[in-house]
Coordinates of C-alpha atoms in Angstrom, one line a residue:
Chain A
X1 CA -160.1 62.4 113.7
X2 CA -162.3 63.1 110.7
X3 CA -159.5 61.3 108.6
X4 CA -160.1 58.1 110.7
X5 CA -164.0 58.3 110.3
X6 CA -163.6 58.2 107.0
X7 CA -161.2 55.8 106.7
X8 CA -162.9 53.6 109.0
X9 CA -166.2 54.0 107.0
X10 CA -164.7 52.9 103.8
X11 CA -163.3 49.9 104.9
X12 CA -166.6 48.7 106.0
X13 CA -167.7 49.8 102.6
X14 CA -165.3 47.6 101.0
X15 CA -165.0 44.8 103.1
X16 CA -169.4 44.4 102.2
X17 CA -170.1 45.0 105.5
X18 CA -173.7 46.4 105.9
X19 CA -173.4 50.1 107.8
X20 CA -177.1 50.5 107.9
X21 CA -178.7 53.0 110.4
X22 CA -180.8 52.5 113.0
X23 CA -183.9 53.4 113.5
X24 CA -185.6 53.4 117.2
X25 CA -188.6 53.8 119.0
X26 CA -187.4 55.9 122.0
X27 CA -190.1 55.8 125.1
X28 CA -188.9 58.7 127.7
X29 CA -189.9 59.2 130.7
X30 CA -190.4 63.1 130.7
X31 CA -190.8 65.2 133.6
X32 CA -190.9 69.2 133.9
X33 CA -189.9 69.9 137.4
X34 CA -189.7 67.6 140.8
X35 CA -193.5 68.2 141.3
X36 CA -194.8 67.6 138.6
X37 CA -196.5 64.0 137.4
X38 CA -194.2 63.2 134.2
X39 CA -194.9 60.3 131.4
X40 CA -193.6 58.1 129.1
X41 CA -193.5 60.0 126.2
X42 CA -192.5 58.2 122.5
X43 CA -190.2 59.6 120.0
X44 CA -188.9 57.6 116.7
X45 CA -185.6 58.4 116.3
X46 CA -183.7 57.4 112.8
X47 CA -180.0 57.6 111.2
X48 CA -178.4 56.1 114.6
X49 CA -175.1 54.5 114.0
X50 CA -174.3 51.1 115.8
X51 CA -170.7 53.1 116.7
X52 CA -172.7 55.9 118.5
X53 CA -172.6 55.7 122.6
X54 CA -175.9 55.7 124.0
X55 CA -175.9 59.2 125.0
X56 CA -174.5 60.1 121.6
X57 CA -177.8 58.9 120.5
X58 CA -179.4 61.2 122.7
X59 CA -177.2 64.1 121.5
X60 CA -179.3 63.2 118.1
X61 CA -182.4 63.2 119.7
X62 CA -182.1 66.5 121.2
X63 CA -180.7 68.5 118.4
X64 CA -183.9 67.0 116.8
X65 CA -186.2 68.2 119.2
X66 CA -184.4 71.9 119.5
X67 CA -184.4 72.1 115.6
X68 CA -188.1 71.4 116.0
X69 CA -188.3 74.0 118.9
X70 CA -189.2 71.6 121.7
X71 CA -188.0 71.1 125.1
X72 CA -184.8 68.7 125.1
X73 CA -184.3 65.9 127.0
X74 CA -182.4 66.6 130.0
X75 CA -180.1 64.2 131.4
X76 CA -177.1 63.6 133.4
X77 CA -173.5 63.4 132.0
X78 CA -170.1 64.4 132.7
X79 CA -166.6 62.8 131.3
X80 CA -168.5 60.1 128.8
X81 CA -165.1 58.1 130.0
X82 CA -167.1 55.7 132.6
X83 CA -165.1 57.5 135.5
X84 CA -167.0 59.8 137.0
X85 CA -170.6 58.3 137.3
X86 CA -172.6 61.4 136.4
X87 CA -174.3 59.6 133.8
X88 CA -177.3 57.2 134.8
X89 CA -180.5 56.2 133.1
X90 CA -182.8 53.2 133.7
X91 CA -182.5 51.6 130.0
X92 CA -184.6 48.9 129.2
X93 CA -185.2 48.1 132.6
X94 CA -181.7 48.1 134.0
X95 CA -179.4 50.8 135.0
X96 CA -176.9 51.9 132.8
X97 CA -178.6 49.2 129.8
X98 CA -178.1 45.8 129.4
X99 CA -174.5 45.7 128.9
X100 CA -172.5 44.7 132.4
X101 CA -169.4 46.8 133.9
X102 CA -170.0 50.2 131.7
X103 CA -171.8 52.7 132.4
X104 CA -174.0 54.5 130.3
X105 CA -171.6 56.5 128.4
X106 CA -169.7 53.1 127.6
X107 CA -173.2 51.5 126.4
X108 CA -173.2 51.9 122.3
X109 CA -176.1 51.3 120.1
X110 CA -174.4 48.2 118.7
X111 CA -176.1 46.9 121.9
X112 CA -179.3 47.4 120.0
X113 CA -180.9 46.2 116.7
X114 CA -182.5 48.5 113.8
X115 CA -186.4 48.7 114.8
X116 CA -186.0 48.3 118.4
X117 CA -188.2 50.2 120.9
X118 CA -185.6 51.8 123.9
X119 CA -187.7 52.9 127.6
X120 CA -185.4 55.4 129.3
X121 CA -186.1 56.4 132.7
X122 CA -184.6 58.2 135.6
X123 CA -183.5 56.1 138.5
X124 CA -186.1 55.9 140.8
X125 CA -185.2 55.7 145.1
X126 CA -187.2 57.7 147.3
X127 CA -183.4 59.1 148.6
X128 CA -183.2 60.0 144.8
X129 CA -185.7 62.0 143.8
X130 CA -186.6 63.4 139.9
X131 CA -185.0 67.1 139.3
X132 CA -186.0 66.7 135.7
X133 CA -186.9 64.3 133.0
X134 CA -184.0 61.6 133.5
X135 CA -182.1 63.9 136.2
X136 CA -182.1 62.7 139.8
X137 CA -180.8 64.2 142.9
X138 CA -178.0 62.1 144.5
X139 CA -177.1 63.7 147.2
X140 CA -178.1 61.5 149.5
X141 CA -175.3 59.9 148.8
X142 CA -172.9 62.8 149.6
X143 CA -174.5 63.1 153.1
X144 CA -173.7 59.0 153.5
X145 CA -170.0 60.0 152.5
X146 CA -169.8 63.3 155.1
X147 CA -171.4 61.1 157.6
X148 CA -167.8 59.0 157.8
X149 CA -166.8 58.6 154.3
X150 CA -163.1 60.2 155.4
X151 CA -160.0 59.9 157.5
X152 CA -158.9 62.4 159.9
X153 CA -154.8 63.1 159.3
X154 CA -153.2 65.4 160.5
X155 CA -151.8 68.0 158.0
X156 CA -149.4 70.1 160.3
X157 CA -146.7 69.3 158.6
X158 CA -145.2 65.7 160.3
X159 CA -147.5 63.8 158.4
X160 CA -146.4 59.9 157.8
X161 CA -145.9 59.0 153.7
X162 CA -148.3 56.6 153.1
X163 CA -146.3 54.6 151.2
X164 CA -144.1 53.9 154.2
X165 CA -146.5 51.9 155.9
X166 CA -146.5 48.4 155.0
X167 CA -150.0 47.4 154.0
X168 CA -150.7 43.2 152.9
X169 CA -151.2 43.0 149.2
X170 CA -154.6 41.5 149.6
X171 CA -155.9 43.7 152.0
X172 CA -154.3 47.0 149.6
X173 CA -156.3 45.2 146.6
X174 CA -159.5 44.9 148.6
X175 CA -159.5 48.3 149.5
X176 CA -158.7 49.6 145.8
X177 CA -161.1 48.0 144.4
X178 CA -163.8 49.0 147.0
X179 CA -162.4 52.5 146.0
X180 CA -163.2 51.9 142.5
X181 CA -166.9 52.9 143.3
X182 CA -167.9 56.0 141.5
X183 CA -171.0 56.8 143.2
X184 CA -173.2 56.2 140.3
X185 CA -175.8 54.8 142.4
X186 CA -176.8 51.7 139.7
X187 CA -176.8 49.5 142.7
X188 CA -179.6 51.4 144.4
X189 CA -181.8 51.6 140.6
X190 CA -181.0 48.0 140.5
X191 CA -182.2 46.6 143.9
X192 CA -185.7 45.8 143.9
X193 CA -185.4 47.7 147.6
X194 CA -184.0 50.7 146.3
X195 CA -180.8 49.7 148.7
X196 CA -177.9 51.9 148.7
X197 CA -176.1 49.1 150.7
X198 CA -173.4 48.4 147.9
X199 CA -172.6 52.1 147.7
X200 CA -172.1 51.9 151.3
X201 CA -170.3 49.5 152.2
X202 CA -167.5 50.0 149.3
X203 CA -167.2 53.7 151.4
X204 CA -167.0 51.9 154.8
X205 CA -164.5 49.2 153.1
X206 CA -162.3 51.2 151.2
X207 CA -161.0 53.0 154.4
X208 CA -161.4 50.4 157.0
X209 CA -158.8 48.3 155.5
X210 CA -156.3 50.4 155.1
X211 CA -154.6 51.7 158.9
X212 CA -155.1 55.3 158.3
X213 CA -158.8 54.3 158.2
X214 CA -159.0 51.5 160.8
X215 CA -158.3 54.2 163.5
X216 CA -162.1 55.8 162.9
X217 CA -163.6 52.6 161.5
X218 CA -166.4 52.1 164.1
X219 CA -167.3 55.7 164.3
X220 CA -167.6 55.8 161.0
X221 CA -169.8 52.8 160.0
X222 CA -172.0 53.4 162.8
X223 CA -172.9 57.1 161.3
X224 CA -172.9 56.0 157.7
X225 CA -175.5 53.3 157.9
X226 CA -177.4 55.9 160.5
X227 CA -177.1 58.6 157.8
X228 CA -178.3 55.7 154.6
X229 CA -181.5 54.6 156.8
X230 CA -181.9 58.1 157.3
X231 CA -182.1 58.8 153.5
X232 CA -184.9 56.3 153.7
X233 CA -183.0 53.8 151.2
X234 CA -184.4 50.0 151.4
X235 CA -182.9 47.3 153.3
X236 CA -180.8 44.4 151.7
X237 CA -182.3 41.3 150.4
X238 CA -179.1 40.1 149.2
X239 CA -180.2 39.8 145.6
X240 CA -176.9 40.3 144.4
X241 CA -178.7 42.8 141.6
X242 CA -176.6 45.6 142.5
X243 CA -172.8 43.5 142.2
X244 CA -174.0 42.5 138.6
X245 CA -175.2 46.2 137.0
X246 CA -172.0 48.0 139.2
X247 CA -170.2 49.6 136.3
X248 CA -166.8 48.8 138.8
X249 CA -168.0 45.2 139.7
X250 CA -168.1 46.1 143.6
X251 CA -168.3 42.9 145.5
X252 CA -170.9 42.1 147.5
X253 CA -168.1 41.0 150.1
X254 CA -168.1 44.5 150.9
X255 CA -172.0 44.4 151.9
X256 CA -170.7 41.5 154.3
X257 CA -167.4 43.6 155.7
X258 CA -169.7 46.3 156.5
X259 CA -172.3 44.0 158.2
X260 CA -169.2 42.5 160.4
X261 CA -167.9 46.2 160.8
X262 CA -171.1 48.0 162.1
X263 CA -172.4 44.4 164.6
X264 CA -168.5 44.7 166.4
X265 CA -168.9 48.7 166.1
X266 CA -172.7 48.0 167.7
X267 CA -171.4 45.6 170.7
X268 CA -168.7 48.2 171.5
Chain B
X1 CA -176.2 55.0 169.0
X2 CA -175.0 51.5 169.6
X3 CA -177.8 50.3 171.8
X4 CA -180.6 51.1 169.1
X5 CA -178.3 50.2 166.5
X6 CA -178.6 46.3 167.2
X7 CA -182.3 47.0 167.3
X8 CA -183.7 50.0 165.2
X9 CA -181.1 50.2 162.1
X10 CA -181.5 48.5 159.0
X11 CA -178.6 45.9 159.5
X12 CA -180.2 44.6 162.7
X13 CA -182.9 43.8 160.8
X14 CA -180.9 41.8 158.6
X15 CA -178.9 40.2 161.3
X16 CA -182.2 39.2 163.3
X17 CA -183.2 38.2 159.6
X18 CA -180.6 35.9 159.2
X19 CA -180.4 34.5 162.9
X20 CA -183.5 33.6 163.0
X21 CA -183.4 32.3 160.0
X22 CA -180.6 30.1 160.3
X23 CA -181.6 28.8 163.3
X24 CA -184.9 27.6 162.5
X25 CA -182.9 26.1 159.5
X26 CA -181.7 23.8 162.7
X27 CA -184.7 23.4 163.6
X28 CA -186.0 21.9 160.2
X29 CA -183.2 19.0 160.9
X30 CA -184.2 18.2 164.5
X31 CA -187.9 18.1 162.7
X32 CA -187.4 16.2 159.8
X33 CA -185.4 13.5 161.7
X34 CA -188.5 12.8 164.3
X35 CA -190.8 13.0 161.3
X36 CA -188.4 10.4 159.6
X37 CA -189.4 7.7 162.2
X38 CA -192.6 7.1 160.2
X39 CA -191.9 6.1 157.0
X40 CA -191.2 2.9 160.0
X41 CA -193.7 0.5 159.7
X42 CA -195.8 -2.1 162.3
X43 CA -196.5 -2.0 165.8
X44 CA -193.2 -0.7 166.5
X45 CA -193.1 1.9 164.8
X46 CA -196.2 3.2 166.9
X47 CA -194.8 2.7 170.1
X48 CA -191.3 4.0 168.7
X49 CA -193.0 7.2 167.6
X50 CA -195.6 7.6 170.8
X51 CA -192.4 7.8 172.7
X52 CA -190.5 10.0 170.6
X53 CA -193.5 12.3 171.2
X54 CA -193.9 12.0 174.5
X55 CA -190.5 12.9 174.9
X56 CA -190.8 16.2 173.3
X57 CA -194.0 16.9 174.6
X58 CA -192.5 16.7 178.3
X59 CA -189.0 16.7 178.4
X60 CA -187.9 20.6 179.9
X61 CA -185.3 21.4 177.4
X62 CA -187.3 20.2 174.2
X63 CA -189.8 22.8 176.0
X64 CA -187.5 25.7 176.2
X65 CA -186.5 24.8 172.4
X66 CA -190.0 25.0 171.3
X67 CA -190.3 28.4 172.7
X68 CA -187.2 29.8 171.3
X69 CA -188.8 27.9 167.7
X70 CA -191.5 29.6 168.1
X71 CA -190.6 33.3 168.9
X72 CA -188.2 32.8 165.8
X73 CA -190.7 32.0 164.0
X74 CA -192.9 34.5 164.6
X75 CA -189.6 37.4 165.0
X76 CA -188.7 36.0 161.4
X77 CA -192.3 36.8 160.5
X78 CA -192.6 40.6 162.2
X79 CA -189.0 41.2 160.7
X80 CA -190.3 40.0 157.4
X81 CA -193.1 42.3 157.2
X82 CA -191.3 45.6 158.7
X83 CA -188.4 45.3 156.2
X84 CA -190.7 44.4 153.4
X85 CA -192.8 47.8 154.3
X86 CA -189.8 49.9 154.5
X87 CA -188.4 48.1 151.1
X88 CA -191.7 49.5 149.5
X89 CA -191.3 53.3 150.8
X90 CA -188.0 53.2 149.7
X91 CA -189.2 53.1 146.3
X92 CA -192.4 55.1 146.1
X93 CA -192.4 55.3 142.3
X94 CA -191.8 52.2 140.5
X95 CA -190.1 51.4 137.1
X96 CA -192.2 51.0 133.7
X97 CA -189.9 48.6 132.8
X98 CA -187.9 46.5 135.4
X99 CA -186.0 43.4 134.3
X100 CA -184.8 42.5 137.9
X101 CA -184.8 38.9 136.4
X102 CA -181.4 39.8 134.3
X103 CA -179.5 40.4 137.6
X104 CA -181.2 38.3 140.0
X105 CA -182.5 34.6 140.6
X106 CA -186.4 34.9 140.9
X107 CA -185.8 33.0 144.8
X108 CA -183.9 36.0 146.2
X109 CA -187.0 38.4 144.9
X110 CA -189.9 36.6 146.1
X111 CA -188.8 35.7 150.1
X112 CA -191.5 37.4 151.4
X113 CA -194.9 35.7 149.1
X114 CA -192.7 32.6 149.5
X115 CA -192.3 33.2 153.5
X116 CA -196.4 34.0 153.2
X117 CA -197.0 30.4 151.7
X118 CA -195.0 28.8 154.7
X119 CA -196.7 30.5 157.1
X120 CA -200.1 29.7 155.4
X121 CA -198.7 26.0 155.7
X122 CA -197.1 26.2 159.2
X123 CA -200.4 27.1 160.9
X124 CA -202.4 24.2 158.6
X125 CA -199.8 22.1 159.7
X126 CA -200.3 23.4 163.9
X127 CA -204.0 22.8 163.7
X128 CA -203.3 19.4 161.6
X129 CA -201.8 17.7 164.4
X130 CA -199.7 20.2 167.3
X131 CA -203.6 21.4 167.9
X132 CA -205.1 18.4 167.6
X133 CA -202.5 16.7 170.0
X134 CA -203.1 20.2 172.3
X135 CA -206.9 20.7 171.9
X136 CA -208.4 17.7 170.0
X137 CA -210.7 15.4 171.9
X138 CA -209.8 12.6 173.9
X139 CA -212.2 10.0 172.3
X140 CA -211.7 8.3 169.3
X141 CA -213.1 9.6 166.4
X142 CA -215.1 6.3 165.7
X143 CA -218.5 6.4 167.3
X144 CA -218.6 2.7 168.1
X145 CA -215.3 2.9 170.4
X146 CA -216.1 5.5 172.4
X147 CA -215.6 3.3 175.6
X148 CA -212.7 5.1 177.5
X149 CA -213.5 6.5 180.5
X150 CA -210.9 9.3 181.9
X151 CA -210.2 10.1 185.4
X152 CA -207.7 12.4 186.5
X153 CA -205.3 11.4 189.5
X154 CA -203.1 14.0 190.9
X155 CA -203.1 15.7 187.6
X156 CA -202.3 12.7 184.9
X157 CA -204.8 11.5 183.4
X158 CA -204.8 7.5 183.1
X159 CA -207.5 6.8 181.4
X160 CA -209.5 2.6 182.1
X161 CA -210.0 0.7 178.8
X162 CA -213.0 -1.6 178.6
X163 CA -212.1 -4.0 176.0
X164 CA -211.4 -1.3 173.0
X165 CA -209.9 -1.5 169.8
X166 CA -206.8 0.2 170.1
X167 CA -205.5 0.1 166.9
X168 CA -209.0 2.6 166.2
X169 CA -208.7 4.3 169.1
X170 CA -206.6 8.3 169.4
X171 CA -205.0 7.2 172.9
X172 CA -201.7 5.6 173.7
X173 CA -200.4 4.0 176.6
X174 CA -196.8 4.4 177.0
X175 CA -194.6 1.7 178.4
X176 CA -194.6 4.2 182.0
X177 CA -198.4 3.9 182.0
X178 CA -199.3 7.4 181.4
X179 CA -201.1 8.5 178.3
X180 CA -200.8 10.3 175.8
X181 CA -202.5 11.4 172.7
X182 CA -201.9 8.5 169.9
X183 CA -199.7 10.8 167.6
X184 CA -198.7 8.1 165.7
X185 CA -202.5 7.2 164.6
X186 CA -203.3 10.8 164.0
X187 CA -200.9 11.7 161.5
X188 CA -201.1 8.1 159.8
X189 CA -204.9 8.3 159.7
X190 CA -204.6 11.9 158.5
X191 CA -202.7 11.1 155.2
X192 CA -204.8 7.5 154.6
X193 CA -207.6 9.3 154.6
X194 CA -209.2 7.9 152.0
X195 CA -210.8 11.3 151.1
X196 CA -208.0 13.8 152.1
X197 CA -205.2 11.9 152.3
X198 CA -204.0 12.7 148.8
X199 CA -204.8 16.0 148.9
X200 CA -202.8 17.1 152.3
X201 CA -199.7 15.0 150.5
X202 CA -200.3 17.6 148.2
X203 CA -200.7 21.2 149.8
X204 CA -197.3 19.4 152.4
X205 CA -195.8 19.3 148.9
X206 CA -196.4 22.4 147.4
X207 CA -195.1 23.9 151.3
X208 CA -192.1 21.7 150.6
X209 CA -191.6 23.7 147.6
X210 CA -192.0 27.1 148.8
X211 CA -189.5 26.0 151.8
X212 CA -187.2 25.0 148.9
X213 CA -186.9 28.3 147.6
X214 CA -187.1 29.8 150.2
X215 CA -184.0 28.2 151.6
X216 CA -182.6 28.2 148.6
X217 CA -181.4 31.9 149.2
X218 CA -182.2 32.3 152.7
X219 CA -179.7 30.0 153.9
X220 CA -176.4 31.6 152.1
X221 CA -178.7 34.9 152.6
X222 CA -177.7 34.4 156.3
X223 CA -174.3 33.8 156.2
X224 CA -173.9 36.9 154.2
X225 CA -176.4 39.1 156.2
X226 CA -174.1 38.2 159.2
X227 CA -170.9 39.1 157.5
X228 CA -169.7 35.7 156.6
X229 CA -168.7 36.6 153.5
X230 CA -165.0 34.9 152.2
X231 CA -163.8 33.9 148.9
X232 CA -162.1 30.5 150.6
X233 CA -165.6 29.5 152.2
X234 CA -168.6 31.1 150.0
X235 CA -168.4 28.0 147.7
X236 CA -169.0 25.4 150.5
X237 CA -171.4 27.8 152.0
X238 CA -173.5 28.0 148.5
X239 CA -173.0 24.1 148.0
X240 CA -174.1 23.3 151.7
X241 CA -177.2 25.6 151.1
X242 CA -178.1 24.4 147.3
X243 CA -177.8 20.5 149.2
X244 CA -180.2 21.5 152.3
X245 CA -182.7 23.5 150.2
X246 CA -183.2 20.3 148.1
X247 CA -182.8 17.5 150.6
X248 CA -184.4 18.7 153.5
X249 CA -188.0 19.9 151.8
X250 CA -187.7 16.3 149.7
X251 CA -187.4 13.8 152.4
X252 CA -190.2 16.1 154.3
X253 CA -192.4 15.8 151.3
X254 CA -191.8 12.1 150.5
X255 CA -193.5 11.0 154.2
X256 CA -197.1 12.1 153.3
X257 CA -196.8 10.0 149.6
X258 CA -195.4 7.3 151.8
X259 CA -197.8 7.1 154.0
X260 CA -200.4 7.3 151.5
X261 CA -199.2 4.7 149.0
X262 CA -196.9 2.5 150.4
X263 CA -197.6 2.6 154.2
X264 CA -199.9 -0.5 155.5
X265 CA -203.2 0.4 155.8
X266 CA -204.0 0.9 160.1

């Protein structure tokens, strides 16, 4: 790995490509515990490398600020793969930075320019309240998903293979890519509502497609949506905000499945 | 649960939302098509419109229409301002930077100031002429014409002309005999005025606008609010709703110009 660092440095070197360093004006929303007030605080950052992931970037920061003896900045991250949707951050304004379909591990500093001033902030839902700094509490959505998010099968022992019932293409597609949602909750940081609608509905899709999931489908859109109002997440304005930031491009078709799925669950 | 779910939950909001909504999007077309009649012009066109307006004035169904118009309106309106308030709470501590306009049109944001500006407009527009036909006096406006006696007979009123101008004068005589407030002269008179004229064209205008873009994402708003939602139909959904948010608030806002500047002089 070191061998290809270098390697990949020198050919830049040769080819007269400028490697120069960035620096950055980093404004950070800093915040000691969930009661406290918190601020924007500023910190110039230099030597940042336009190959550096954005929370490489803050990796630098912080060993900065403990080499120094201050607090770090505490924030969320996990498999820095863009699969498991730990990692959040309001950057710039949007969730997960101004990049579309990554998330913020995915986001590199090539996304900025040398000089630039960065604002990073937790995302902010009254369902998804400040633990610390840029940390948020998302369980809200785990209570949406243990509200319905699941099937009931039977695991006695004469359970049906999957695979042996015929499911349409389309309708298998659909559902997969509903399932591509990794609970990242963008959408909600996104909507100008604070709406946790995408997030949802790709839960209330991804099951009621398939047959193994059709069986519970009203039961289990009625009690999700219960459980998101609950939460006290915003309505839907159909901004469409929340399908552009998605890291997994969730469809907004799903908002609409959901909204047929809970009106025929409603008349029932 | 599924009783208060089609009342109390957040979707029912959106589906009243969008029903409401979509309906009064109906509405707009029966309107605009009446309101069409005057860009007519001559004696005709008075009588033509008197008795378009007498029609919906009295006929039962046209009643029963406006009262379902009406409570949309004003459910739309509620709706509007519960969702907005729980939309706020949702988010009790807001961004220092926000750049909603990189993921959304500025329309789909600003439904509810644009929804405030119609409603400004749509109760100018009631006391402009639906109260004036309901509450405004009987006598003409011009001091020298005042010459119409009224006498009520079995609860019409038919009203005995002594030699008046009737081209001056707010009343109309339909071809049945009965009368009726002179519509026609009240909203021509209202946009020649030589005074005001130009200016209502203008505040109808800037409505027309804010109806615009207001439709402009409320009507495929609805369709998805109510689940119809489908890659074969979306397009023609989106072009039908692009077409209606610009045609319908244009040929609304082109009558009051007309009248102004091109319509003879009454």
């Amino acid at each position: 790995m070191r061998q290809f660092e270098l390697t990949h440095h020198q050919i830049f070197k040769s080819s007269n490509l400028q490697i120069k360093d960035m620096n950055l004006t980093l404004k950070i929303w800093r915040q000691k515990d969930a009661a406290s007030k918190g601020g924007i605080q500023t910190y110039p950052l230099g030597g940042i490398e336009a190959d550096m992931s954005f929370l490489e970037m803050l990796d630098v920061l912080n060993q900065e600020l403990i080499d120094k003896g201050e607090e770090p900045v505490v924030f969320d991250h996990d498999c820095r793969e863009g699969i498991c949707g730990t990692c959040s951050l309001q950057i710039n304004g949007e969730p997960h930075g101004p990049d579309r379909g990554i998330t913020t591990c995915q986001l590199h500093m090539r996304a900025f320019k040398d000089g630039d001033t960065i604002t990073i902030e937790p995302f902010r839902a009254k369902a998804f309240p400040v633990i610390k700094d840029l940390v948020v509490d998302r369980t809200s959505f785990e209570r949406i998903q243990q509200a319905g998010g699941y099937i009931s099968v039977n695991t006695s022992g004469n359970t049906q293979d999957a695979n042996s019932i015929p499911i349409p293409k389309d309708q298998a597609d659909a559902a997969f890519y509903a399932a591509t949602c990794i609970g990242c909750g963008a959408c909600v940081a996104a909507c100008k509502n604070a709406s946790a609608m995408l997030f949802t509905s790709a839960k209330v899709s991804q099951m009621a497609l398939l047959p193994q999931g059709e069986v519970e489908a009203d039961r289990r859109v009625l009690a999700m949506v219960e459980q998101m109002d609950k939460e006290g997440f915003g309505n839907c304005t159909n901004t469409g905000a929340c399908e552009i930031e998605c890291p997994k491009g969730i469809s907004l078709e799903n908002i609409a499945r959901m909204n047929r799925e809970y009106m025929r669950a409603s008349v029932k | 649960m599924a009783k208060s779910a089609l009342l109390k939950s957040s979707l029912a909001k959106k589906y009243w939302m969008a029903f409401t909504g979509l309906f009064l999007c109906l509405f707009l077309v029966g309107h605009l098509a009446g309101n069409l009649q005057l860009l007519a012009s001559g004696e005709g066109a008075r009588d033509q419109f008197n008795e378009y307006a007498l029609f919906m004035t009295s006929n039962p169904a046209v009643r029963i229409l406006s009262i379902v118009t009406f409570a949309s309106i004003l459910f739309h309106v509620i709706d509007g301002i519960i969702i907005t308030i729980n939309n706020r709470k949702a988010r009790p501590k807001g961004y220092v930077s926000f750049k909603p306009s990189t993921n959304s049109k500025w329309s789909s944001r600003n439904m509810g100031v644009l929804g405030t500006i119609i409603l400004a407009f749509i109760v100018i527009h009631l006391i402009n002429f639906w109260g004036e036909m309901k509450f405004g006096e009987w006598e003409t406006r011009d001091e020298s014409n005042i010459e119409a006696v009224h006498v009520m007979e079995n609860g019409v009123a038919v009203v005995e002309m002594e030699e008046q101008d009737q081209t001056s004068n707010l009343i109309y005589t339909t071809e049945s005999g009965a009368e009726v407030k002179d519509l026609y002269t009240i909203t021509i008179k209202t946009f020649q005025d030589p005074e005001w004229g130009l200016i209502w064209a203008i505040i109808y205008l800037i409505a027309m606008i804010a109806i615009g873009f207001h439709l402009y994402h409320g009507f495929g708003s609805g369709f998805q609010s109510l689940g119809i939602n489908h890659p074969k139909y979306n397009t023609f959904v989106r072009r039908v709703g692009v077409g209606f948010a610009i045609i319908v608030p244009l040929l609304f806002a082109i009558i009051p110009f007309y009248i102004y500047f091109v319509l003879d002089k009454i």
